[in-house]
Amino acid sequence: MFVLSSFQIGQQMIKLVFPEEKQAEELFEIIETDRKALSEWMPWTKNVKSKKDEIEFINYAREKNAKYQLLELAIIAGNQPIGMIDLHSIDRDDRRAEVGYWMFSKYQGKGIMTESLKRLLSIAFDELDLNKIIVMADSKNEKSRAIPQRLGFRQEGTLKEEIFMNKQFRDLDVFAITTSEYKIKNS
């Protein structure tokens, strides 16, 4: 297991690692357990119907990671995956990327995702030399919206009726932070 970053939350050691096929079963079990809650906000859940689907996603992510087109990381608590966080839509010319994340509900509210995003920002700005990171969150998903706000992202706007999910159009709030803003907040 290649650990990109690790940190402690309370008594729990958390690691950000490249996903591996052996984690597919546990990740799929989390998705199954939390399917109702996840599908409220995450359109991809409808495509993950089996462990095989999760294995295919992990292999896809590993291939894209190797080409620096994606940075997909599993969030590990102890030795068990509890969610994922990624940099996607990486644009090397304009030096920006978007972030996506999800976590098993029983681990939410402990600061794990906020710290995971903070670690991912450090990698994005300090190691990948990106200039801007964007988070798009459903306007009604208060938990997801709170994470970038806690880290000093500013809200750049709202994309009205941007996605069609669960038989309705949904607005997405766009949050962003630049390298200079990040350095001011973390100096």
Tab-separated table of C-alpha atoms in Angstrom:
chain	number	residue	atom	x	y	z
A	1	MET	CA	0.000	0.000	0.000
A	2	PHE	CA	1.535	3.301	-1.108
A	3	VAL	CA	0.744	5.990	1.494
A	4	LEU	CA	0.686	9.493	0.025
A	5	SER	CA	-0.167	11.204	3.325
A	6	SER	CA	-1.129	10.236	6.872
A	7	PHE	CA	-2.481	12.048	9.915
A	8	GLN	CA	-4.050	11.423	13.292
A	9	ILE	CA	-7.651	12.331	14.228
A	10	GLY	CA	-8.142	11.603	17.918
A	11	GLN	CA	-6.864	8.048	18.424
A	12	GLN	CA	-7.425	7.117	14.756
A	13	MET	CA	-4.581	6.982	12.217
A	14	ILE	CA	-5.831	8.056	8.771
A	15	LYS	CA	-3.949	7.399	5.526
A	16	LEU	CA	-4.473	8.629	1.978
A	17	VAL	CA	-3.382	5.815	-0.331
A	18	PHE	CA	-3.578	4.834	-3.968
A	19	PRO	CA	-6.567	2.475	-4.247
A	20	GLU	CA	-5.874	-1.220	-4.721
A	21	GLU	CA	-8.068	-4.042	-6.000
A	22	LYS	CA	-7.973	-5.699	-2.582
A	23	GLN	CA	-9.941	-2.711	-1.192
A	24	ALA	CA	-12.773	-3.173	-3.703
A	25	GLU	CA	-14.871	-5.491	-1.560
A	26	GLU	CA	-14.773	-3.200	1.490
A	27	LEU	CA	-15.444	-0.101	-0.618
A	28	PHE	CA	-18.368	-1.817	-2.312
A	29	GLU	CA	-19.755	-2.872	1.098
A	30	ILE	CA	-19.607	0.751	2.259
A	31	ILE	CA	-21.405	1.901	-0.887
A	32	GLU	CA	-24.058	-0.798	-0.381
A	33	THR	CA	-24.503	0.076	3.306
A	34	ASP	CA	-24.719	3.819	2.604
A	35	ARG	CA	-26.330	3.582	-0.851
A	36	LYS	CA	-29.463	5.538	0.088
A	37	ALA	CA	-27.490	8.413	1.648
A	38	LEU	CA	-24.785	8.428	-1.046
A	39	SER	CA	-27.257	8.305	-3.934
A	40	GLU	CA	-28.879	11.490	-2.635
A	41	TRP	CA	-25.742	13.413	-3.698
A	42	MET	CA	-23.511	11.112	-5.774
A	43	PRO	CA	-24.765	10.233	-9.271
A	44	TRP	CA	-22.052	7.583	-9.760
A	45	THR	CA	-23.670	5.242	-7.197
A	46	LYS	CA	-26.111	3.980	-9.841
A	47	ASN	CA	-23.129	2.595	-11.799
A	48	VAL	CA	-21.647	0.640	-8.876
A	49	LYS	CA	-23.805	-2.464	-8.595
A	50	SER	CA	-21.207	-5.099	-7.705
A	51	LYS	CA	-17.706	-5.692	-6.390
A	52	LYS	CA	-16.712	-6.169	-10.051
A	53	ASP	CA	-17.854	-2.589	-10.815
A	54	GLU	CA	-15.698	-1.299	-7.958
A	55	ILE	CA	-12.700	-3.315	-9.192
A	56	GLU	CA	-13.186	-1.823	-12.671
A	57	PHE	CA	-13.290	1.683	-11.193
A	58	ILE	CA	-10.138	1.081	-9.138
A	59	ASN	CA	-8.296	-0.212	-12.222
A	60	TYR	CA	-9.528	2.785	-14.244
A	61	ALA	CA	-8.356	5.142	-11.476
A	62	ARG	CA	-4.954	3.466	-11.224
A	63	GLU	CA	-4.471	3.782	-15.004
A	64	LYS	CA	-5.436	7.482	-14.934
A	65	ASN	CA	-3.285	8.070	-11.818
A	66	ALA	CA	-0.269	6.656	-13.689
A	67	LYS	CA	-0.838	9.170	-16.517
A	68	TYR	CA	-1.331	12.106	-14.090
A	69	GLN	CA	-4.866	12.591	-15.436
A	70	LEU	CA	-6.426	11.829	-12.059
A	71	LEU	CA	-5.280	11.578	-8.468
A	72	GLU	CA	-7.704	9.120	-6.854
A	73	LEU	CA	-7.012	8.235	-3.230
A	74	ALA	CA	-8.652	5.850	-0.802
A	75	ILE	CA	-9.091	7.172	2.731
A	76	ILE	CA	-8.023	4.475	5.196
A	77	ALA	CA	-8.855	4.419	8.932
A	78	GLY	CA	-6.813	1.769	10.704
A	79	ASN	CA	-6.544	-0.724	7.844
A	80	GLN	CA	-10.037	-0.247	6.436
A	81	PRO	CA	-11.134	2.021	3.561
A	82	ILE	CA	-13.777	4.538	4.657
A	83	GLY	CA	-14.117	6.739	1.576
A	84	MET	CA	-12.319	8.360	-1.314
A	85	ILE	CA	-11.027	11.767	-2.357
A	86	ASP	CA	-9.639	12.824	-5.722
A	87	LEU	CA	-8.303	15.495	-8.004
A	88	HIS	CA	-10.009	15.205	-11.397
A	89	SER	CA	-10.419	17.370	-14.510
A	90	ILE	CA	-6.727	18.162	-14.089
A	91	ASP	CA	-5.758	20.911	-16.539
A	92	ARG	CA	-1.963	21.199	-16.700
A	93	ASP	CA	-2.052	24.202	-19.069
A	94	ASP	CA	-4.247	26.346	-16.834
A	95	ARG	CA	-2.901	24.624	-13.672
A	96	ARG	CA	-6.260	23.821	-12.108
A	97	ALA	CA	-8.241	20.787	-11.029
A	98	GLU	CA	-11.507	19.820	-9.373
A	99	VAL	CA	-11.932	17.804	-6.185
A	100	GLY	CA	-14.457	15.090	-5.422
A	101	TYR	CA	-14.978	13.203	-2.169
A	102	TRP	CA	-17.263	10.833	-0.299
A	103	MET	CA	-17.114	9.058	3.040
A	104	PHE	CA	-18.861	6.273	4.960
A	105	SER	CA	-21.524	7.987	7.092
A	106	LYS	CA	-20.298	6.520	10.379
A	107	TYR	CA	-16.997	8.404	9.944
A	108	GLN	CA	-18.546	11.749	8.990
A	109	GLY	CA	-18.449	14.706	11.365
A	110	LYS	CA	-15.025	13.855	12.815
A	111	GLY	CA	-12.893	16.197	10.669
A	112	ILE	CA	-11.443	13.372	8.571
A	113	MET	CA	-12.614	14.715	5.207
A	114	THR	CA	-11.600	18.284	6.049
A	115	GLU	CA	-8.085	17.113	6.939
A	116	SER	CA	-7.999	14.841	3.866
A	117	LEU	CA	-8.845	17.805	1.629
A	118	LYS	CA	-6.238	19.932	3.415
A	119	ARG	CA	-3.615	17.247	2.672
A	120	LEU	CA	-4.769	16.994	-0.946
A	121	LEU	CA	-4.470	20.786	-1.321
A	122	SER	CA	-0.884	20.616	-0.099
A	123	ILE	CA	-0.105	17.955	-2.716
A	124	ALA	CA	-1.921	19.913	-5.457
A	125	PHE	CA	-0.213	23.233	-4.763
A	126	ASP	CA	3.205	22.198	-3.443
A	127	GLU	CA	3.946	19.053	-5.460
A	128	LEU	CA	1.801	19.250	-8.610
A	129	ASP	CA	2.261	23.025	-9.015
A	130	LEU	CA	-1.441	23.652	-9.598
A	131	ASN	CA	-2.774	27.180	-9.089
A	132	LYS	CA	-6.504	26.689	-8.500
A	133	ILE	CA	-8.611	23.948	-6.931
A	134	ILE	CA	-12.389	23.830	-7.403
A	135	VAL	CA	-15.036	21.994	-5.398
A	136	MET	CA	-18.574	21.713	-6.768
A	137	ALA	CA	-21.210	20.660	-4.255
A	138	ASP	CA	-24.963	20.261	-4.457
A	139	SER	CA	-26.445	23.475	-3.064
A	140	LYS	CA	-28.512	21.436	-0.596
A	141	ASN	CA	-25.638	19.257	0.638
A	142	GLU	CA	-24.672	21.246	3.727
A	143	LYS	CA	-22.050	18.750	4.933
A	144	SER	CA	-20.217	18.771	1.609
A	145	ARG	CA	-20.446	22.558	1.255
A	146	ALA	CA	-19.009	23.075	4.758
A	147	ILE	CA	-15.723	21.300	4.001
A	148	PRO	CA	-14.271	23.793	1.477
A	149	GLN	CA	-15.688	26.694	3.487
A	150	ARG	CA	-13.765	25.534	6.591
A	151	LEU	CA	-10.554	25.526	4.554
A	152	GLY	CA	-10.953	29.063	3.212
A	153	PHE	CA	-12.358	28.358	-0.240
A	154	ARG	CA	-14.514	31.203	-1.509
A	155	GLN	CA	-17.829	30.616	-3.198
A	156	GLU	CA	-17.482	31.704	-6.811
A	157	GLY	CA	-21.106	31.182	-7.728
A	158	THR	CA	-23.957	28.775	-8.270
A	159	LEU	CA	-24.563	26.783	-11.427
A	160	LYS	CA	-28.345	26.740	-11.715
A	161	GLU	CA	-29.993	23.431	-12.609
A	162	GLU	CA	-26.552	22.047	-13.505
A	163	ILE	CA	-27.273	18.355	-12.996
A	164	PHE	CA	-30.332	16.152	-13.352
A	165	MET	CA	-30.441	13.677	-10.520
A	166	ASN	CA	-33.171	11.759	-8.732
A	167	LYS	CA	-35.715	13.059	-11.258
A	168	GLN	CA	-34.993	16.735	-10.619
A	169	PHE	CA	-32.582	19.463	-11.672
A	170	ARG	CA	-30.080	20.413	-8.983
A	171	ASP	CA	-27.948	23.512	-8.445
A	172	LEU	CA	-24.216	23.200	-7.801
A	173	ASP	CA	-22.305	25.691	-5.683
A	174	VAL	CA	-18.778	26.334	-6.940
A	175	PHE	CA	-16.021	26.904	-4.373
A	176	ALA	CA	-12.403	27.671	-5.262
A	177	ILE	CA	-9.062	28.453	-3.700
A	178	THR	CA	-5.860	29.596	-5.421
A	179	THR	CA	-2.253	28.959	-4.438
A	180	SER	CA	-1.836	32.508	-3.108
A	181	GLU	CA	-5.033	32.273	-1.018
A	182	TYR	CA	-3.958	28.879	0.306
A	183	LYS	CA	-0.502	30.152	1.308
A	184	ILE	CA	-1.975	33.166	3.149
A	185	LYS	CA	-4.352	30.922	5.099
A	186	ASN	CA	-1.673	28.324	5.883
A	187	SER	CA	1.336	30.468	6.743
